[in-house]
Amino acid sequence: MKFHSPKLKQSVLSAALLAVMLEIQAGEQLEVVEVNPAKGIQTDDVYSEPKSFSHNTQTFTQESMRDLPIANAYEMLDYATGAFIQTQGRKSAYFASIRAGSNLGMIIDGAYLPPPAASKVLMQLPVSAIESISVVRDASALNLGPLTSIVGPMTSSRTEGFIVIKTLSAFKQPQRELHAKVGSYRQFEVDTSLSAHFSEEVAGRVVLAHQQKQGPSDYYNDYRRDVGLWKLDGLGEHFDWQLNFFHADGEQGLQRGLDSSGVSDDKWRYEPLKMRMINAQAGYYWNAHSTTAVRLSHTQSDASLQKYSHVNPNAYAEEKTEEEFINLDLSHALNHELAGGQNLLRFGYNSMWYHNPTGMLYYPGFERKEQIQALYLQNEFRKQAWSVDMGLRADKRTIDVGYEQVANQRRIIEDVELDALLTAAIGASYQASEQDLLTLRTLYTEQQPLSVYTANNDQLAQENRLRTELGWSRQWIALAQARFSTTLTGFHERLQDGAYVASQIEDPEDPNSKINVYDNASWRNQGYEIEIKGAWHRLNYEIAYSRVSPGDTPSGVVNVPESLVRARIGYQTPAWQLHLGARNMEEFISANKAGIGTAGGFTTYDASAGYRFKTDGLAHRLVFSAKNLTDEKYETVYGFPSEGLNLGVDYYVRF
């Protein structure tokens, strides 16, 4: 691997030059401007969730993420209740799982991203660019996005939840900040965040970052990337708007598996790996009760997958991946009094276009172009101590160009319309007392898998999904110097005639590849989550336990642990911030190309110590962190061990 220092120097020089230019332009207007909380396209007017979501949404702020030993936004998911990330080689470096499911929708500043693009953005988006990340552990927020992946040869990629990211507004602090990090395995990062107020109604922010890491010598998981986020925010008397541009350019090695992985000879890396995204959103406030919002985004990624061999130095192949995705969402919200209560009605239209001219993941050479047209409606009524809500969504998916798989053949298909994916959701909440909140949510979906068949060339049956969730939270202690609360959430899901990979056969066009053979089966998934949070004077703590029982899946392989435990304790003073965390994952059966083995079965610990101080009007912060203190080479995917102990030092300065 090569680290290109000229690019690093150019990034840092550009950041310094931009800081001077922004200060000259902004002048005395660099003091923070408080945004009216009653306005803003990122406030409750447009993005609010029903109160029945209170128990399945977890939010991480930028400050809380900086207390965690993470390298990017993706690694933050390891600290969310009921979720964990899986690292492996092959064509994707990261996967995320939540509640025994592996498909998470992602929304960044109102822009929905398909799974291939979402993982690339999460790996490269610096924490300095993020205001907050919310993990929604229930997919029934029907205004956020479709409940199936737009990308894939079939429609059974069931969405289990959403990751909602808000990048840092130009109207908010910090206005100017520089961050640098050094860590194990020659990790080095530097980024700067700069904002300027061009007027009382328009502000801009730029975040520039360079990230690189060598990784363990025998892992081949090195990376280098240069990342930039440019952002404009505007506020008017009756409207507000936001415009973002994200660009990342670099290279990424994919971890080498052990002999047990079945792919230990593969030496793969993305070089180059480019990602571009531009998105805009705006809200118009007709009056105190009526809001119209529009969101538009365009995402493009270009990557070249270089395929080598660890054994044969002459072996080489290249696979290009080009993806383009466009998302348009237009919605209107009506908020008014009704029958002595408050009613919020939101309805909208969502349109998505996806194009991959070079072929999808694991199916190179097969162009894919498709689209989704959707209508959705969500209504919530609140009165005194209780609320009820409902939602409807219909997604019409059309494959303009693609392929279908029949037995051991794949053939091109064009202009094929799928049956609409129909979704209905209901919810309710009841504030039983000042301390107790009860919630209920139910989701139903039905869809027809397309373009995949059974071993007998039979079309798969229609899939039905019914999911119910109950939640109870109680604030036991709420004092100035002491807090203690608990949350209990239970869920049950029934999948009728769900599509799954029943077996694999050799691809007649490529003996080194396999073709999936599908079948239908029914199974259940159920579980619960317990969260405990508290504080006493300067001490704070939290414990989360999640349990899933996926039942007897047809393949016999669940690929997820049945229990996850997380615990964190912190101690803070105005100057010092100390944190200690632990994570336990139960052993589980994991499958890869070589066969079936085990993963999980470990307990890891992490720690961080931060110190804040000021000199000459500058605010400084040092953070020392240690991840995986016991240096355990645990596996979350069979055959792909973790790096072990990672040490790091972060330095922040605001000026």
XYZ file of C-alpha atoms in Angstrom:
655
model
C 0.000 0.000 0.000
C 1.087 3.570 -0.668
C 0.185 6.630 1.381
C 0.228 9.741 -0.748
C 1.607 12.514 1.438
C 1.163 15.202 -1.264
C -2.596 14.691 -1.049
C -2.459 14.985 2.717
C -0.440 18.179 2.512
C -2.859 19.549 -0.051
C -5.861 18.750 2.194
C -4.339 20.418 5.240
C -3.161 23.450 3.249
C -6.591 23.839 1.675
C -8.240 23.669 5.085
C -5.936 26.324 6.519
C -6.442 28.606 3.519
C -10.196 28.177 3.712
C -10.192 29.043 7.413
C -8.550 32.382 6.637
C -10.957 33.100 3.775
C -14.027 32.283 5.855
C -12.886 34.475 8.733
C -12.295 37.407 6.388
C -15.749 36.986 4.831
C -17.637 36.364 8.055
C -16.041 39.077 10.158
C -18.062 39.904 13.237
C -20.868 37.535 12.188
C -18.998 34.457 13.406
C -20.873 34.447 16.722
C -23.287 31.526 16.945
C -26.812 32.167 15.662
C -29.581 30.411 17.549
C -32.091 28.836 15.183
C -35.724 29.301 16.130
C -36.699 25.825 17.397
C -40.173 26.255 15.934
C -38.683 26.373 12.450
C -36.321 24.236 10.473
C -36.602 21.297 8.106
C -34.720 19.168 10.627
C -37.221 19.796 13.427
C -40.343 17.910 14.457
C -42.424 19.520 11.699
C -41.018 17.220 9.021
C -39.071 14.396 10.657
C -41.069 13.684 13.788
C -41.861 10.093 14.670
C -45.019 9.077 16.521
C -44.730 8.888 20.289
C -45.099 5.110 20.070
C -41.512 5.057 18.713
C -40.125 6.302 22.031
C -38.768 2.897 23.065
C -37.078 1.813 19.838
C -35.098 4.907 18.877
C -31.608 5.542 20.244
C -29.729 8.764 19.474
C -25.986 9.411 19.643
C -24.779 13.021 19.607
C -21.385 14.103 18.326
C -20.131 14.587 21.886
C -21.214 11.110 22.979
C -19.572 9.540 19.908
C -16.280 11.224 20.741
C -16.226 9.333 24.030
C -16.263 6.038 22.099
C -13.174 4.372 20.552
C -14.529 4.427 17.004
C -12.911 5.266 13.684
C -16.066 6.107 11.721
C -19.847 6.298 11.884
C -20.253 2.616 11.018
C -18.349 1.451 14.104
C -20.764 3.441 16.261
C -23.407 0.779 15.546
C -21.475 -1.599 17.803
C -22.669 0.555 20.723
C -26.364 0.606 19.790
C -28.794 -1.633 21.660
C -29.620 -4.820 19.770
C -27.152 -4.084 16.959
C -23.647 -5.125 15.993
C -21.398 -4.876 12.948
C -19.837 -7.796 11.117
C -16.446 -7.303 9.503
C -15.215 -9.545 6.734
C -13.339 -9.549 3.455
C -14.852 -10.346 0.051
C -16.597 -7.406 -1.600
C -17.919 -5.636 1.484
C -15.915 -4.631 4.522
C -18.870 -4.122 6.860
C -22.361 -5.468 7.435
C -24.753 -4.403 10.179
C -27.275 -6.552 12.004
C -30.112 -5.529 14.277
C -32.689 -7.785 15.912
C -31.523 -10.772 13.808
C -31.933 -8.804 10.557
C -29.229 -7.462 8.263
C -30.897 -4.815 6.112
C -30.839 -1.284 7.546
C -32.104 1.692 5.599
C -30.019 4.852 5.845
C -31.149 8.471 5.659
C -28.593 11.279 5.722
C -30.035 14.799 5.861
C -33.290 13.536 4.406
C -31.649 11.581 1.574
C -32.363 7.835 1.491
C -29.388 5.749 0.366
C -29.478 2.192 -1.026
C -27.443 -0.461 0.867
C -24.340 -0.456 -1.388
C -23.940 3.316 -1.086
C -24.926 3.420 2.586
C -22.023 1.250 3.734
C -19.534 3.319 1.739
C -20.803 6.597 3.234
C -20.829 5.272 6.802
C -17.239 4.027 6.488
C -15.982 7.393 5.258
C -18.132 10.059 6.942
C -16.023 11.669 9.711
C -17.580 12.106 13.144
C -16.707 15.820 12.959
C -19.344 16.202 10.239
C -22.141 14.591 12.264
C -24.569 16.310 14.609
C -26.431 13.145 15.584
C -27.122 9.539 14.571
C -30.446 7.940 15.460
C -30.844 4.177 15.256
C -34.508 3.301 14.713
C -34.943 -0.359 15.660
C -38.306 -0.650 13.917
C -38.952 -0.249 10.211
C -42.549 0.947 10.540
C -41.624 4.644 10.269
C -43.174 4.614 6.819
C -42.266 8.186 5.925
C -38.531 7.409 6.147
C -38.133 4.922 3.302
C -39.204 1.622 1.723
C -39.295 -1.560 3.771
C -37.282 -3.444 1.182
C -34.008 -2.817 -0.584
C -34.272 -1.231 -3.999
C -31.251 -3.266 -5.076
C -31.373 -7.030 -5.526
C -32.704 -9.849 -7.691
C -35.589 -10.394 -5.280
C -37.803 -8.400 -2.954
C -37.209 -10.332 0.259
C -34.490 -8.009 1.610
C -36.619 -7.034 4.576
C -35.752 -3.698 6.183
C -35.316 -4.134 9.935
C -34.753 -0.492 10.848
C -33.240 2.834 9.835
C -30.105 4.829 10.560
C -30.947 8.541 10.484
C -27.956 10.897 10.278
C -28.045 14.670 10.612
C -24.861 16.430 9.609
C -23.752 19.417 11.659
C -25.709 22.553 10.834
C -23.739 25.606 9.779
C -25.696 27.622 12.356
C -24.385 25.532 15.260
C -21.126 25.167 17.145
C -18.329 24.476 16.623
C -17.613 27.199 14.116
C -13.945 26.331 13.679
C -12.349 23.126 14.857
C -9.273 21.075 14.013
C -8.995 17.389 14.913
C -6.061 14.990 14.617
C -5.746 11.348 15.610
C -2.966 8.777 15.746
C -3.517 5.139 16.603
C -2.395 1.556 16.338
C -1.332 0.063 13.006
C -0.172 3.435 11.693
C -3.606 4.997 11.913
C -3.598 8.710 11.185
C -6.501 11.090 10.694
C -6.789 14.836 10.389
C -9.948 16.822 9.748
C -11.191 20.349 10.084
C -14.700 21.763 10.439
C -15.264 25.403 9.510
C -18.458 27.453 9.383
C -19.318 31.025 8.474
C -22.498 33.106 8.671
C -22.806 35.071 5.454
C -25.938 36.763 6.790
C -28.512 36.169 9.493
C -30.312 33.831 7.097
C -27.498 31.997 5.271
C -24.586 30.026 6.708
C -22.087 27.545 5.327
C -19.886 24.763 6.665
C -17.075 22.698 5.204
C -15.552 19.548 6.688
C -12.327 18.212 5.158
C -10.676 14.995 6.293
C -7.797 12.676 5.477
C -7.928 9.143 6.907
C -5.446 6.297 6.629
C -4.525 3.089 8.395
C -2.084 0.302 7.631
C -3.801 -2.458 9.615
C -2.125 -5.665 10.850
C 0.474 -6.905 8.376
C -1.342 -10.136 7.504
C -4.866 -8.646 7.361
C -4.468 -6.549 4.169
C -7.314 -4.285 5.352
C -5.479 -0.985 4.904
C -7.271 2.133 3.728
C -6.578 5.675 2.623
C -9.182 8.270 1.782
C -9.735 12.003 1.407
C -13.215 13.182 2.348
C -15.049 16.479 2.030
C -18.505 17.720 3.049
C -19.724 21.115 1.869
C -22.956 22.442 3.368
C -25.182 25.508 3.018
C -28.103 26.314 5.344
C -30.723 28.984 4.771
C -33.560 30.385 6.892
C -36.374 32.585 5.644
C -39.535 34.005 7.128
C -41.702 31.185 5.773
C -39.174 28.687 4.440
C -35.783 27.146 5.038
C -33.435 25.047 2.946
C -30.258 23.007 3.017
C -27.767 21.956 0.338
C -25.018 19.353 0.876
C -22.231 17.925 -1.252
C -20.207 14.920 -0.087
C -17.128 13.567 -1.872
C -14.739 10.766 -0.923
C -11.792 9.405 -2.886
C -9.374 6.714 -1.797
C -8.634 3.013 -1.670
C -9.691 0.179 0.619
C -8.157 -3.241 1.161
C -10.482 -6.084 2.109
C -9.473 -8.255 5.028
C -7.843 -11.592 4.261
C -9.729 -14.499 5.764
C -8.277 -17.431 7.635
C -8.107 -20.878 6.036
C -11.489 -21.562 7.633
C -13.030 -18.720 5.601
C -12.673 -20.545 2.290
C -11.297 -17.382 0.658
C -7.864 -17.132 2.267
C -6.223 -17.022 -1.175
C -8.232 -13.968 -2.278
C -6.421 -10.638 -2.151
C -8.953 -7.964 -2.999
C -8.899 -4.196 -2.754
C -10.900 -1.260 -4.066
C -8.556 1.088 -5.910
C -9.909 3.615 -6.572
C -13.012 3.884 -4.389
C -14.930 7.082 -5.124
C -18.186 8.309 -3.659
C -20.181 11.449 -4.468
C -23.486 12.616 -3.076
C -25.401 15.845 -3.478
C -28.684 16.376 -1.702
C -31.023 19.263 -1.069
C -34.046 19.674 1.148
C -36.390 22.556 1.797
C -39.444 23.270 3.887
C -42.141 25.873 3.301
C -44.329 26.927 6.244
C -47.688 28.077 4.932
C -48.858 28.835 8.465
C -48.516 27.419 11.959
C -50.394 24.272 10.940
C -49.225 23.469 7.396
C -45.748 22.514 6.131
C -44.527 21.283 2.743
C -41.152 19.579 2.438
C -39.136 18.422 -0.554
C -36.003 16.279 -0.512
C -33.855 15.474 -3.542
C -30.575 13.574 -3.681
C -28.185 12.142 -6.257
C -25.580 9.560 -5.240
C -22.836 8.134 -7.434
C -20.035 5.700 -6.688
C -17.221 4.443 -8.897
C -15.022 1.624 -7.706
C -12.534 -0.719 -9.287
C -12.141 -4.029 -7.470
C -8.623 -5.367 -7.990
C -8.510 -9.152 -7.518
C -5.142 -10.792 -6.831
C -4.008 -14.093 -5.349
C -1.817 -14.628 -2.284
C -0.562 -17.897 -3.783
C -0.316 -17.163 -7.506
C 1.503 -13.855 -8.146
C 0.443 -13.885 -11.811
C -3.267 -14.077 -11.084
C -5.130 -10.820 -11.620
C -8.639 -9.703 -12.479
C -10.489 -6.415 -12.326
C -14.155 -5.752 -11.710
C -15.618 -2.285 -12.099
C -18.616 -1.152 -10.094
C -20.552 1.947 -11.090
C -23.724 2.921 -9.266
C -26.094 5.846 -9.595
C -29.068 6.532 -7.348
C -31.627 9.365 -7.381
C -34.196 9.925 -4.652
C -37.083 12.413 -4.616
C -39.471 12.834 -1.699
C -42.305 15.345 -1.557
C -44.488 15.510 1.550
C -47.024 17.726 3.263
C -47.854 17.850 6.982
C -51.004 19.213 8.619
C -50.958 19.875 12.349
C -54.241 20.961 13.924
C -56.513 20.561 16.931
C -59.094 17.802 16.749
C -61.615 16.605 19.349
C -59.728 18.275 22.164
C -56.396 16.829 21.092
C -53.618 17.434 18.570
C -53.565 15.652 15.207
C -50.584 15.436 12.835
C -51.238 14.133 9.324
C -48.361 13.601 6.902
C -48.689 12.269 3.359
C -46.153 12.103 0.576
C -44.763 10.749 -2.654
C -41.381 9.021 -2.911
C -39.581 8.160 -6.150
C -36.261 6.322 -6.512
C -34.121 5.447 -9.528
C -31.166 3.059 -9.432
C -28.729 2.219 -12.237
C -25.729 -0.085 -12.238
C -24.351 -0.491 -15.782
C -21.478 -2.769 -14.758
C -23.326 -5.360 -12.705
C -24.296 -5.844 -9.107
C -22.458 -7.338 -6.193
C -21.588 -10.977 -6.996
C -23.208 -10.650 -10.436
C -20.707 -8.661 -12.535
C -21.575 -8.002 -16.138
C -25.357 -7.903 -15.671
C -26.667 -4.349 -16.005
C -29.408 -3.382 -13.588
C -31.748 -0.437 -13.816
C -34.847 -0.153 -11.683
C -37.149 2.278 -9.942
C -39.612 2.533 -7.073
C -42.647 4.805 -6.993
C -44.292 5.060 -3.589
C -47.144 6.774 -1.783
C -47.296 6.973 1.995
C -49.564 8.347 4.702
C -48.949 8.668 8.421
C -51.295 10.103 11.035
C -50.933 10.581 14.788
C -53.503 11.829 17.275
C -52.437 12.879 20.778
C -54.775 13.729 23.619
C -53.716 14.171 27.213
C -52.003 10.948 28.334
C -52.434 8.810 25.224
C -51.755 8.768 21.494
C -52.708 6.584 18.529
C -51.089 6.513 15.108
C -51.356 4.653 11.824
C -49.398 4.456 8.605
C -49.869 3.139 5.079
C -47.301 2.780 2.319
C -47.374 1.247 -1.163
C -44.117 0.747 -3.088
C -44.370 -0.094 -6.793
C -41.080 -1.495 -8.043
C -40.191 -1.796 -11.730
C -37.113 -3.526 -13.123
C -36.276 -1.656 -16.333
C -33.244 -3.850 -17.045
C -32.099 -6.770 -14.947
C -31.902 -10.520 -14.851
C -33.740 -13.455 -13.418
C -32.411 -16.773 -12.274
C -34.119 -20.005 -13.333
C -32.406 -23.170 -12.074
C -28.810 -22.904 -13.319
C -29.427 -20.141 -15.852
C -29.569 -16.382 -15.665
C -31.310 -14.389 -18.339
C -31.900 -10.720 -19.054
C -35.340 -9.284 -18.323
C -36.769 -5.863 -19.182
C -39.750 -3.749 -18.110
C -40.987 -6.094 -15.403
C -43.341 -4.688 -12.771
C -43.493 -6.301 -9.364
C -46.641 -6.531 -7.339
C -46.828 -3.555 -5.002
C -45.195 -3.910 -1.601
C -48.065 -3.058 0.736
C -47.339 -1.968 4.288
C -49.635 -1.041 7.151
C -48.639 0.012 10.662
C -50.496 1.031 13.801
C -49.171 2.326 17.102
C -50.296 3.657 20.443
C -48.811 5.119 23.603
C -50.169 5.723 27.087
C -48.580 7.898 29.763
C -49.826 5.879 32.733
C -48.172 8.288 35.184
C -45.475 10.932 35.199
C -42.959 8.094 35.488
C -44.485 5.376 33.256
C -44.892 5.247 29.469
C -46.418 2.262 27.624
C -46.146 1.782 23.839
C -47.475 -0.604 21.190
C -46.514 -1.000 17.524
C -47.704 -3.453 14.865
C -46.455 -3.799 11.280
C -47.813 -5.874 8.389
C -46.249 -6.254 4.927
C -46.836 -8.435 1.895
C -44.803 -8.746 -1.291
C -44.130 -11.100 -4.178
C -40.492 -12.136 -4.787
C -39.529 -11.849 -8.432
C -36.813 -13.185 -10.716
C -35.778 -16.071 -8.470
C -37.157 -19.585 -8.536
C -37.011 -22.859 -6.650
C -34.960 -25.886 -7.715
C -38.040 -27.048 -9.676
C -38.341 -23.738 -11.538
C -41.433 -22.776 -9.528
C -42.156 -19.119 -8.800
C -41.813 -18.309 -5.107
C -44.996 -17.701 -3.140
C -46.081 -14.306 -1.820
C -44.359 -13.352 1.411
C -46.276 -12.015 4.440
C -44.790 -10.451 7.542
C -46.483 -9.524 10.827
C -44.539 -7.812 13.583
C -45.678 -6.587 17.016
C -43.750 -4.675 19.664
C -44.577 -3.676 23.245
C -42.601 -1.217 25.352
C -42.575 0.062 28.926
C -40.294 2.719 30.381
C -40.199 4.060 33.920
C -38.352 6.996 35.437
C -37.693 5.716 38.950
C -35.563 8.628 40.157
C -35.489 12.109 38.619
C -33.548 14.449 40.894
C -31.002 17.154 40.215
C -28.130 14.944 41.416
C -29.536 11.475 40.696
C -31.406 9.771 37.840
C -32.465 6.184 37.281
C -34.672 4.806 34.503
C -35.459 1.473 32.870
C -36.902 0.484 29.493
C -38.258 -2.927 28.542
C -39.156 -3.715 24.926
C -40.483 -7.022 23.603
C -41.122 -7.936 19.966
C -42.524 -10.858 18.003
C -42.359 -11.385 14.234
C -43.962 -14.020 12.039
C -42.755 -14.515 8.477
C -45.037 -16.540 6.212
C -43.519 -18.038 3.040
C -40.308 -16.082 3.428
C -37.761 -16.488 0.633
C -34.354 -17.885 1.583
C -31.295 -19.433 -0.073
C -31.897 -23.195 0.107
C -28.713 -24.303 -1.678
C -26.058 -23.304 -4.183
C -25.071 -24.809 -7.509
C -22.080 -24.241 -9.750
C -22.402 -21.397 -12.220
C -22.012 -22.958 -15.698
C -20.576 -19.681 -16.978
C -17.992 -19.445 -14.190
C -16.933 -22.686 -12.415
C -15.416 -20.621 -9.593
C -18.775 -19.032 -8.751
C -22.011 -20.313 -7.303
C -25.662 -19.607 -8.110
C -28.213 -19.434 -5.323
C -31.261 -21.699 -5.348
C -34.210 -20.323 -3.375
C -37.221 -21.712 -1.575
C -40.098 -20.586 0.664
C -40.480 -21.323 4.358
C -42.142 -19.831 7.427
C -40.492 -19.022 10.738
C -40.703 -16.719 13.736
C -38.364 -14.244 15.374
C -38.928 -12.903 18.848
C -36.955 -11.211 21.554
C -36.700 -8.425 24.074
C -34.395 -5.585 25.124
C -33.719 -4.222 28.598
C -32.045 -0.837 29.050
C -30.965 0.671 32.374
C -29.662 4.228 32.605
C -28.713 6.295 35.594
C -26.542 9.009 37.074
C -25.375 10.041 40.523
C -23.614 13.371 40.837
C -20.722 13.159 38.328
C -21.131 9.425 37.728
C -23.277 8.020 34.903
C -23.908 4.457 33.781
C -25.981 2.401 31.349
C -26.578 -1.300 30.731
C -28.326 -2.838 27.723
C -29.274 -6.474 27.258
C -30.862 -7.734 24.042
C -32.145 -11.228 23.379
C -33.422 -12.694 20.105
C -34.812 -16.150 19.374
C -34.954 -16.441 15.580
C -36.519 -19.898 15.778
C -35.773 -22.788 13.466
C -34.675 -21.106 10.252
C -34.799 -23.344 7.148
C -31.033 -23.313 6.652
C -30.304 -23.970 10.318
C -27.864 -21.049 10.294
C -28.953 -17.788 11.925
C -25.637 -15.910 11.600
C -26.493 -13.721 14.605
C -25.932 -14.137 18.349
C -28.987 -14.720 20.493
C -27.791 -12.378 23.241
C -25.816 -9.138 23.393
C -24.832 -7.302 26.573
C -23.378 -3.795 26.744
C -22.385 -1.784 29.790
C -20.759 1.632 30.174
C -19.809 3.752 33.149
C -18.538 7.308 33.052
C -17.237 9.980 35.396
C -17.137 13.618 34.329
C -15.840 16.874 35.727
C -15.525 20.155 33.854
C -11.991 19.101 32.905
C -11.968 15.277 32.918
C -14.139 12.688 31.147
C -13.498 9.029 32.019
C -15.355 6.098 30.449
C -15.143 2.318 30.722
C -17.210 -0.070 28.600
C -17.774 -3.804 28.194
C -19.491 -5.888 25.525
C -20.442 -9.562 25.572
C -21.612 -11.530 22.538
C -22.934 -15.060 22.840
C -21.415 -17.732 20.604
C -23.445 -18.494 17.490
C -23.315 -20.545 14.298
C -21.853 -18.641 11.353
C -21.586 -19.678 7.712
C -19.165 -18.657 4.980
C -18.012 -19.960 1.622
C -16.072 -22.819 3.246
C -18.905 -24.064 5.411
C -20.250 -23.638 8.916
C -18.348 -22.675 12.043
C -18.820 -20.536 15.123
C -18.399 -16.831 15.854
C -19.046 -14.650 18.871
C -18.449 -16.106 22.319
C -16.372 -13.218 23.651
C -16.263 -10.314 26.090
C -14.322 -7.181 25.206
C -13.535 -4.006 27.129
C -12.780 -0.440 26.074
C -11.753 2.697 27.914
C -11.269 6.389 27.220
C -9.960 9.366 29.164
C -10.537 12.923 28.002
C -9.138 16.207 29.290
C -10.382 19.712 28.411
C -8.402 22.911 28.892
C -8.167 26.441 27.495
C -5.198 28.575 26.449
C -5.201 32.012 24.838
C -8.881 31.806 23.941
C -8.561 28.342 22.388
C -10.536 25.344 23.680
C -8.527 22.106 23.661
C -9.484 18.501 24.276
C -7.291 15.385 24.471
C -8.831 11.905 24.399
C -6.860 8.714 25.043
C -8.749 5.559 24.030
C -8.243 1.805 24.069
C -10.480 -0.630 22.201
C -10.449 -4.380 22.933
C -8.248 -4.084 26.019
C -7.756 -7.858 26.312
C -6.432 -8.043 22.717
C -8.898 -10.783 21.830
C -9.046 -11.857 18.167
C -12.778 -12.455 18.261
C -14.864 -13.162 15.155
C -18.255 -11.766 14.188
C -18.081 -13.663 10.877
C -16.575 -17.157 10.837
C -13.020 -16.979 9.484
C -12.463 -13.214 9.837
C -10.884 -12.261 13.211
C -10.842 -8.759 14.672
C -7.669 -6.688 14.819
C -7.296 -7.021 18.577
C -6.114 -4.149 20.773
C -6.339 -0.678 19.216
C -4.923 2.373 20.990
C -5.571 5.945 19.931
C -5.008 9.584 20.848
C -7.368 12.318 19.626
C -6.694 16.043 19.844
C -9.365 18.706 19.253
C -8.942 22.455 19.240
C -11.673 25.053 18.712
C -10.745 28.566 17.748
